[in-house]
Coordinates of C-alpha atoms in Angstrom, one line a residue:
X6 CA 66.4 22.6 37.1
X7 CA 64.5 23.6 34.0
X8 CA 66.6 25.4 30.8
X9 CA 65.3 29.3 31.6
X10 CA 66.3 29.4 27.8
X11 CA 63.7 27.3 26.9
X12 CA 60.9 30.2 27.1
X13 CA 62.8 32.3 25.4
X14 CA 63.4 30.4 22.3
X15 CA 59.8 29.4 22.6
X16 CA 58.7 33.5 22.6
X17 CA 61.1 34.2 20.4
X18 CA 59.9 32.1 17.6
X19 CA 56.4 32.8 18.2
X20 CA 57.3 36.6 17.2
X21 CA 59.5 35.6 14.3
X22 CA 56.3 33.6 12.9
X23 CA 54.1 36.9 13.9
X24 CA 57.2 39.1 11.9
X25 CA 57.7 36.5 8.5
X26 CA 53.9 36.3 8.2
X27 CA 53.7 40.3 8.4
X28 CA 55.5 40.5 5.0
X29 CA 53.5 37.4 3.5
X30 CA 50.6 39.0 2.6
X31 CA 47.9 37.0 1.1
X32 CA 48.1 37.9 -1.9
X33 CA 50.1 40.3 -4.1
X34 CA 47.7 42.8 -4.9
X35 CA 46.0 44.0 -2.3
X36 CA 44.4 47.1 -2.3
X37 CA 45.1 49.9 0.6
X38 CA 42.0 48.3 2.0
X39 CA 42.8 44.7 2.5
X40 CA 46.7 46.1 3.5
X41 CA 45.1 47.7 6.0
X42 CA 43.2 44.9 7.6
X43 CA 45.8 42.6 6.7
X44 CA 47.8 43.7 9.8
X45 CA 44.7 43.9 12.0
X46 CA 43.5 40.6 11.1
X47 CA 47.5 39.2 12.0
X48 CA 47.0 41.6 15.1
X49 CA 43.6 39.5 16.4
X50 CA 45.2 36.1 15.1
X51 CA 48.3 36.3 17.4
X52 CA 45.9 37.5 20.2
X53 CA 44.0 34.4 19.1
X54 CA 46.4 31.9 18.9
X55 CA 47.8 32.9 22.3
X56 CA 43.8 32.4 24.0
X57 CA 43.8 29.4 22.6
X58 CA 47.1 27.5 23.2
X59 CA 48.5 29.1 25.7
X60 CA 45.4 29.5 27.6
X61 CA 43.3 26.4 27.0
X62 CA 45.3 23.1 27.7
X63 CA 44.1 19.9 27.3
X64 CA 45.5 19.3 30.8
X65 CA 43.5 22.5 32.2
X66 CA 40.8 23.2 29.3
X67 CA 38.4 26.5 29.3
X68 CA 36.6 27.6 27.0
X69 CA 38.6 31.0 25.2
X70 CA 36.8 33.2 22.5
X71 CA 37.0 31.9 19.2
X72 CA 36.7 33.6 15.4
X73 CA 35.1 36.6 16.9
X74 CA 34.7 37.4 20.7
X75 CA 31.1 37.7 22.3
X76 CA 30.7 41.1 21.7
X77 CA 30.5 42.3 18.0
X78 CA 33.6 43.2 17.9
X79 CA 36.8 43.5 14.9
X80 CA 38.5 40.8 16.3
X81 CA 38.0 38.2 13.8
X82 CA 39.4 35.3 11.8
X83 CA 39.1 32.2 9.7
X84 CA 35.5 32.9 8.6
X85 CA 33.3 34.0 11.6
X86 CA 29.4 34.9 11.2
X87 CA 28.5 38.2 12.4
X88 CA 24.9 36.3 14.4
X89 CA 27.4 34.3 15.7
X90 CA 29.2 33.7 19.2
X91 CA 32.0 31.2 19.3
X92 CA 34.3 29.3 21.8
X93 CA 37.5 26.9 21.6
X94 CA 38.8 24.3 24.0
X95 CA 42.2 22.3 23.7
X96 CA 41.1 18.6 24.8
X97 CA 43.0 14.9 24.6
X98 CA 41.6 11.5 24.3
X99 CA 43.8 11.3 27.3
X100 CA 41.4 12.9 29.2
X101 CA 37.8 12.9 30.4
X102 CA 35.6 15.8 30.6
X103 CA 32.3 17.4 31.1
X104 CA 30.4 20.5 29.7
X105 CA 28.0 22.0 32.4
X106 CA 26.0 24.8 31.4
X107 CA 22.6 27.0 30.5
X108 CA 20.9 27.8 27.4
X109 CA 19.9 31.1 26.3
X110 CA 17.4 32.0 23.6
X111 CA 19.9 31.1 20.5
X112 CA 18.0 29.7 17.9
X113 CA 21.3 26.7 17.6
X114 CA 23.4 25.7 20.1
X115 CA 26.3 23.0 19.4
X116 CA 29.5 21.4 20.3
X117 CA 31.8 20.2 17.6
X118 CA 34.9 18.1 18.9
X119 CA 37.6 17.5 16.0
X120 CA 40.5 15.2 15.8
X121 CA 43.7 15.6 13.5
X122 CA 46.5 17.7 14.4
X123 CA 46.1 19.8 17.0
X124 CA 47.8 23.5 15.1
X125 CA 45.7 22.6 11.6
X126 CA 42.0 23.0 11.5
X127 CA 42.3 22.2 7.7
X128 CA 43.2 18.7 8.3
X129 CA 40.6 18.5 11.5
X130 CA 38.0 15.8 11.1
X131 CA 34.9 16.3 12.7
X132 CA 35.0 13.3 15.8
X133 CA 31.7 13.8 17.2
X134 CA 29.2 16.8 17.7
X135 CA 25.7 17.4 19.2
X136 CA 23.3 20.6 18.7
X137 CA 20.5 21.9 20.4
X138 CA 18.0 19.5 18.5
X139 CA 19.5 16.6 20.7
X140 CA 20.5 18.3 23.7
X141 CA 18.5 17.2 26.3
X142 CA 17.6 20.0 29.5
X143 CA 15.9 20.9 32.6
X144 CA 12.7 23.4 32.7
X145 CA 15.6 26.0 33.2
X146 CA 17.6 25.4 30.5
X147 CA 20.4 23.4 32.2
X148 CA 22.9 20.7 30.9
X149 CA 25.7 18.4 31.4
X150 CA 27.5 16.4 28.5
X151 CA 30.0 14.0 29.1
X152 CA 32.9 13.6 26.9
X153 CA 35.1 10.2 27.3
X154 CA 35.7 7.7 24.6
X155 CA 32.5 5.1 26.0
X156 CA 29.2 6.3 27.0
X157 CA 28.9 5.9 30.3
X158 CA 25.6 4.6 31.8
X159 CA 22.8 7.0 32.7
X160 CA 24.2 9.9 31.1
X161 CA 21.5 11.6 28.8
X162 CA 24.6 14.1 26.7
X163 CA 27.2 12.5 25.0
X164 CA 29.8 13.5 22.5
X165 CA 32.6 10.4 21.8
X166 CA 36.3 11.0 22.6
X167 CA 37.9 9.1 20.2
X168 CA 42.1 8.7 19.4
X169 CA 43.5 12.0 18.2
X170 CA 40.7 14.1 19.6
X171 CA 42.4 17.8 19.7
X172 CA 40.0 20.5 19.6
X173 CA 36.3 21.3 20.9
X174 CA 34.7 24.3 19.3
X175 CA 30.6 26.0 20.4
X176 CA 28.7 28.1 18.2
X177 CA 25.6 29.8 19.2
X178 CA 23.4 31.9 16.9
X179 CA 20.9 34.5 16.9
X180 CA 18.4 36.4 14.8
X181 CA 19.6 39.7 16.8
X182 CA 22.8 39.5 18.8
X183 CA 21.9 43.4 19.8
X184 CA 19.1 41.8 22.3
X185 CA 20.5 38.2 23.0
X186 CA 20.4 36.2 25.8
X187 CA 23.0 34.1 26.0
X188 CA 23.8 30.7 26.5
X189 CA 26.9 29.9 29.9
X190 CA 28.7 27.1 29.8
X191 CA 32.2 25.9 31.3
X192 CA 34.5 22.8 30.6
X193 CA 35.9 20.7 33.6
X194 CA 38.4 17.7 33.9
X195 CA 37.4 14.9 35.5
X196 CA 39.9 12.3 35.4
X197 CA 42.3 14.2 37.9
X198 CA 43.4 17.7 38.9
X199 CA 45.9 18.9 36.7
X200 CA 49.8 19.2 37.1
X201 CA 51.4 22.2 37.7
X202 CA 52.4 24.2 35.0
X203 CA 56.2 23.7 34.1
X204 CA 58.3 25.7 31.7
X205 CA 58.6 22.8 29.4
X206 CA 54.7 22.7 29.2
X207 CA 54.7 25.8 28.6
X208 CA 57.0 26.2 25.9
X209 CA 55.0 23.3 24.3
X210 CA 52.4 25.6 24.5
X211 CA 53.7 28.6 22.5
X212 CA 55.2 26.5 20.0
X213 CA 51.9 25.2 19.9
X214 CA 50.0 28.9 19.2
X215 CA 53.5 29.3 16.5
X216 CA 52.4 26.3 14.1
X217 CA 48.8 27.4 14.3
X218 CA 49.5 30.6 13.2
X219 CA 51.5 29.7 10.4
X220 CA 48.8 27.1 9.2
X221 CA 45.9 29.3 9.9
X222 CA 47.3 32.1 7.5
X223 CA 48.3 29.6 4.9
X224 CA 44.3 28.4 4.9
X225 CA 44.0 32.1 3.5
X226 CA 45.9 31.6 0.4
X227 CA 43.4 32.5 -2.8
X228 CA 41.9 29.3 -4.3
X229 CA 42.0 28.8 -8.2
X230 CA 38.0 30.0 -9.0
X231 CA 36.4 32.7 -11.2
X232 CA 35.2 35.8 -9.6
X233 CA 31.4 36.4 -9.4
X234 CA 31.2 32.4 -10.2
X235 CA 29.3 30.9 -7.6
X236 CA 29.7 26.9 -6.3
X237 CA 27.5 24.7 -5.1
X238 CA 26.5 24.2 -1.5
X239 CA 28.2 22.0 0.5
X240 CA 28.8 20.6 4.0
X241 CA 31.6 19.4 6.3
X242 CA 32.3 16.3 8.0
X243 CA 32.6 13.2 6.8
X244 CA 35.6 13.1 4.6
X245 CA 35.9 16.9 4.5
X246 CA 38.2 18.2 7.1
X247 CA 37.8 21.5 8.4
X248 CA 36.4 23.5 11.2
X249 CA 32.8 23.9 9.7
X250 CA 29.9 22.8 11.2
X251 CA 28.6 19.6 10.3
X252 CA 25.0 21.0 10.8
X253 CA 25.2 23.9 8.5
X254 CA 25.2 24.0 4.4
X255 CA 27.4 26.5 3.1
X256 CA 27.9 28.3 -0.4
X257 CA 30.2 31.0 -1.3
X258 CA 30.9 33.0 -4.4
X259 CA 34.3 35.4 -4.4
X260 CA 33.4 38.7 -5.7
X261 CA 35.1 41.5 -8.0
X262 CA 33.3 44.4 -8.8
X263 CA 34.0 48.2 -9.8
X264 CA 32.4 51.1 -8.1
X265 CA 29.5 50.8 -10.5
X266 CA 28.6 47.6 -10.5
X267 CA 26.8 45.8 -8.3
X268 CA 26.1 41.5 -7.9
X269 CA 22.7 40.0 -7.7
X270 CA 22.2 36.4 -5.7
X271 CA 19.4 34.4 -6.1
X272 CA 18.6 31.8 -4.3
X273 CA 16.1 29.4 -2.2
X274 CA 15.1 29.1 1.4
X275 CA 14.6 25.9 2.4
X276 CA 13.5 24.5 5.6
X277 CA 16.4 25.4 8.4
X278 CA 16.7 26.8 11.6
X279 CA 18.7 30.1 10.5
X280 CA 19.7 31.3 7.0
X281 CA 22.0 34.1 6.1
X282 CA 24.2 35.9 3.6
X283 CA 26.9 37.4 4.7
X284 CA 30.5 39.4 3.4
X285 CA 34.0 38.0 4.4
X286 CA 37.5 40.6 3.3
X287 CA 40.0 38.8 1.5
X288 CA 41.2 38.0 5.2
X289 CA 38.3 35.8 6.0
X290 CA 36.8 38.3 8.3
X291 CA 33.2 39.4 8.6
X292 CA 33.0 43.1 7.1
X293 CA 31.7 45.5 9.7
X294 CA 30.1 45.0 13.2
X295 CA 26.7 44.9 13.6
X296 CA 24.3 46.7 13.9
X297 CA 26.4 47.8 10.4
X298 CA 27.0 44.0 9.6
X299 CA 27.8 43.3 5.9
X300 CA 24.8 40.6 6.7
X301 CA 21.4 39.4 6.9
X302 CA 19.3 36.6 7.9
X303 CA 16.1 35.3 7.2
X304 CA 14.4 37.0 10.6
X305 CA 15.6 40.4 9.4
X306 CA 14.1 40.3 5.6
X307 CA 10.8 38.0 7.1
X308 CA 11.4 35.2 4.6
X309 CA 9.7 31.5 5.2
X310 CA 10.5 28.5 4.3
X311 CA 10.4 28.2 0.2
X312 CA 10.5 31.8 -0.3
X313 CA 13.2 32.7 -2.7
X314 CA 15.1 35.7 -2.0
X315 CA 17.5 38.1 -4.0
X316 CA 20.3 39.9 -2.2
X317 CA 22.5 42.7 -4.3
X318 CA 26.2 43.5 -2.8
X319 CA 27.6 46.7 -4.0
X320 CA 30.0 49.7 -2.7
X321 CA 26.9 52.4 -3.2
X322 CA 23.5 52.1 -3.2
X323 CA 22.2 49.9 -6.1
X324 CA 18.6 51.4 -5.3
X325 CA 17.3 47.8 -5.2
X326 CA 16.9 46.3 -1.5
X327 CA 18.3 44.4 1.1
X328 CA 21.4 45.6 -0.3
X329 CA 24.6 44.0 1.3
X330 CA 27.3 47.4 1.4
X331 CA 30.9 46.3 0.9
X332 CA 32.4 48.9 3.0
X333 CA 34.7 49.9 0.3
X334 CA 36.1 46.5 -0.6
X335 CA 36.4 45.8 -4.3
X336 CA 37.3 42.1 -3.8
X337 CA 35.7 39.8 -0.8
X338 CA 34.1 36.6 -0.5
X339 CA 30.0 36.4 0.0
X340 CA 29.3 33.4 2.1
X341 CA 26.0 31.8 2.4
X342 CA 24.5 29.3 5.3
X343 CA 21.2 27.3 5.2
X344 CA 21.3 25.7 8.8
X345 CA 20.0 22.7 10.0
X346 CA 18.3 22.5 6.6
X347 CA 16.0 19.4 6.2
X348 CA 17.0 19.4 2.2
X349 CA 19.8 20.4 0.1
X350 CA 19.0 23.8 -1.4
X351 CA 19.9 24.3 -4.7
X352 CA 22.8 26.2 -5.9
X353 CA 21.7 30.1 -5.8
X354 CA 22.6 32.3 -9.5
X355 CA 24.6 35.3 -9.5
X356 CA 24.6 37.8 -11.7
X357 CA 26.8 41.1 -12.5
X358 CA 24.7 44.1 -13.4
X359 CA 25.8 48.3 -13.7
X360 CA 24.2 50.6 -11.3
X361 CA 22.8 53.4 -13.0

């Protein structure tokens, strides 16, 4: 006879995480602005956490929208990318499992299992991954990739399982999401149906979407770095935990600026599959939805491979284009990808200027 206390507790302490974290705001001086959005973006991470522990088992894994949903929506967290679509699954190295799905016309497609613990996707190590350079398909599109902690024989997609395997995360992106066709895919078991859900599973399970929310808003908290002070690009995996992408080279300069001022970025494009600059809120969330994205890629401004490019971000016109609008935010992160690049690209220049 299971505790019917137990479910209880477990929802109860969920909402007191959801309540402490509502007066911890990310930083002390937030603007009317970022107060604002701070309660949406706690809003879409409890809805998130929920999706994706609750949800998505490692017992009975599916694939639950992740960072942003598939439609360009303000549901957002932990650094999405507005050309982006994202999914999460909960696995186990106690499990097997397969990915079966269909490509759409993304221009990258990949699967990034992590290991580490399960509620903390800043101490995540990326296991194993694979992208749509080595997926291997049918004339239509179709795949299969087996994921198990040997490669079995015959199989032509295969991502390792590996001890302490936790989380399995897809990204797909496009050069217009407004006109995408989009890549289908599901996530099955295969070593065994699953049990039936108990209340002590269950319970696991909230307490499970409790921790994450408590680490994910701590991976908010304001690093030690100079406004308008840009660093150089850099990548995940390896040694570097995190939920990044091993595929993509990343850059990101935290900017300050007054209603008449405006910031100029520099930069390089080199060879990559998809290059973009992009504005995050001091909430790590993509400002605005597209097709009034604080973003661009290199489709939309027709740039080649070793063009250089200049983007200005600014809270009014700066008369100089592509201009990047902040939507009213004073303070923000701009956060740059080069991905699948063939080189390192060098570290883009910044540079504060008045609008006249």
């Amino acid at each position: 006879m299971h505790d019917p206390e137990l479910l209880r507790t477990a929802w109860r302490r969920l909402l007191a995480v959801a309540d402490d974290l509502a007066g911890r705001p990310v930083a002390p001086d937030l603007d009317e602005v970022d107060t604002v959005e701070s309660y949406r973006h706690l809003a879409s991470l409890v809805g998130h956490a929920v999706d994706m522990f609750v949800l998505s088992r490692p017992e009975a894994p599916v694939f639950v929208r992740a960072f942003n949903t598939d439609e360009p929506t303000e549901r957002k967290y932990l650094g999405d990318n507005a050309d982006t679509r994202y999914f999460y699954a909960n696995v186990s190295d106690a499990h097997r499992y397969v990915i079966r799905g269909r490509r759409g016309d993304e221009v990258y497609l990949s699967f990034v299992l992590h290991a580490g613990h399960r509620t903390d996707s800043l101490q995540q190590l990326v296991a194993s991954h694979i992208n749509q350079q080595d997926l291997e398909c049918d004339a239509d599109g179709g795949f299969e990739i087996v994921l198990s902690p040997e490669r079995p024989d015959g199989v032509a997609n295969w991502m390792a399982l590996p001890e302490g395997s936790a989380s399995l995360l897809t990204r797909e992106y496009h050069l217009d999401r407004s006109d995408a066709r989009v890549a289908r895919y599901t996530i099955e078991r295969t070593d065994g149906p699953p049990a039936p859900l108990t209340a002590e599973g269950l319970a696991v399970a909230i307490e499970d979407a409790s921790a994450f929310l408590d680490t994910a808003m701590g991976s908010l908290a304001p690093r030690p770095v100079p406004s308008n002070t840009i660093g150089e690009p850099f990548r995940f995996g390896g040694p570097l935990p995190g939920w990044g992408t091993p595929d993509n080279t990343y850059c990101g300069v935290s900017f300050e600026l007054g209603p008449d001022e405006a910031l100029d970025i520099e930069g390089l494009l080199v060879p990559c599959v998809y290059w973009n600059v992009q504005l995050w809120n001091r909430h790590m969330q993509s400002i605005g939805v597209p097709p009034h994205a604080a973003s661009v890629n290199h489709a939309q401004l027709g740039l080649q491979p070793g063009d250089t490019w200049r983007v200005t971000v600014a809270s009014r016109d700066p008369g100089t284009r592509p201009w990047i609008d902040t939507h009213g935010h004073a303070r923000g992160t701009v956060y740059i990808r080069w991905l699948c690049a063939t080189e390192t690209p060098p570290t883009p220049t910044v540079t504060v200027r008045p609008i006249g």
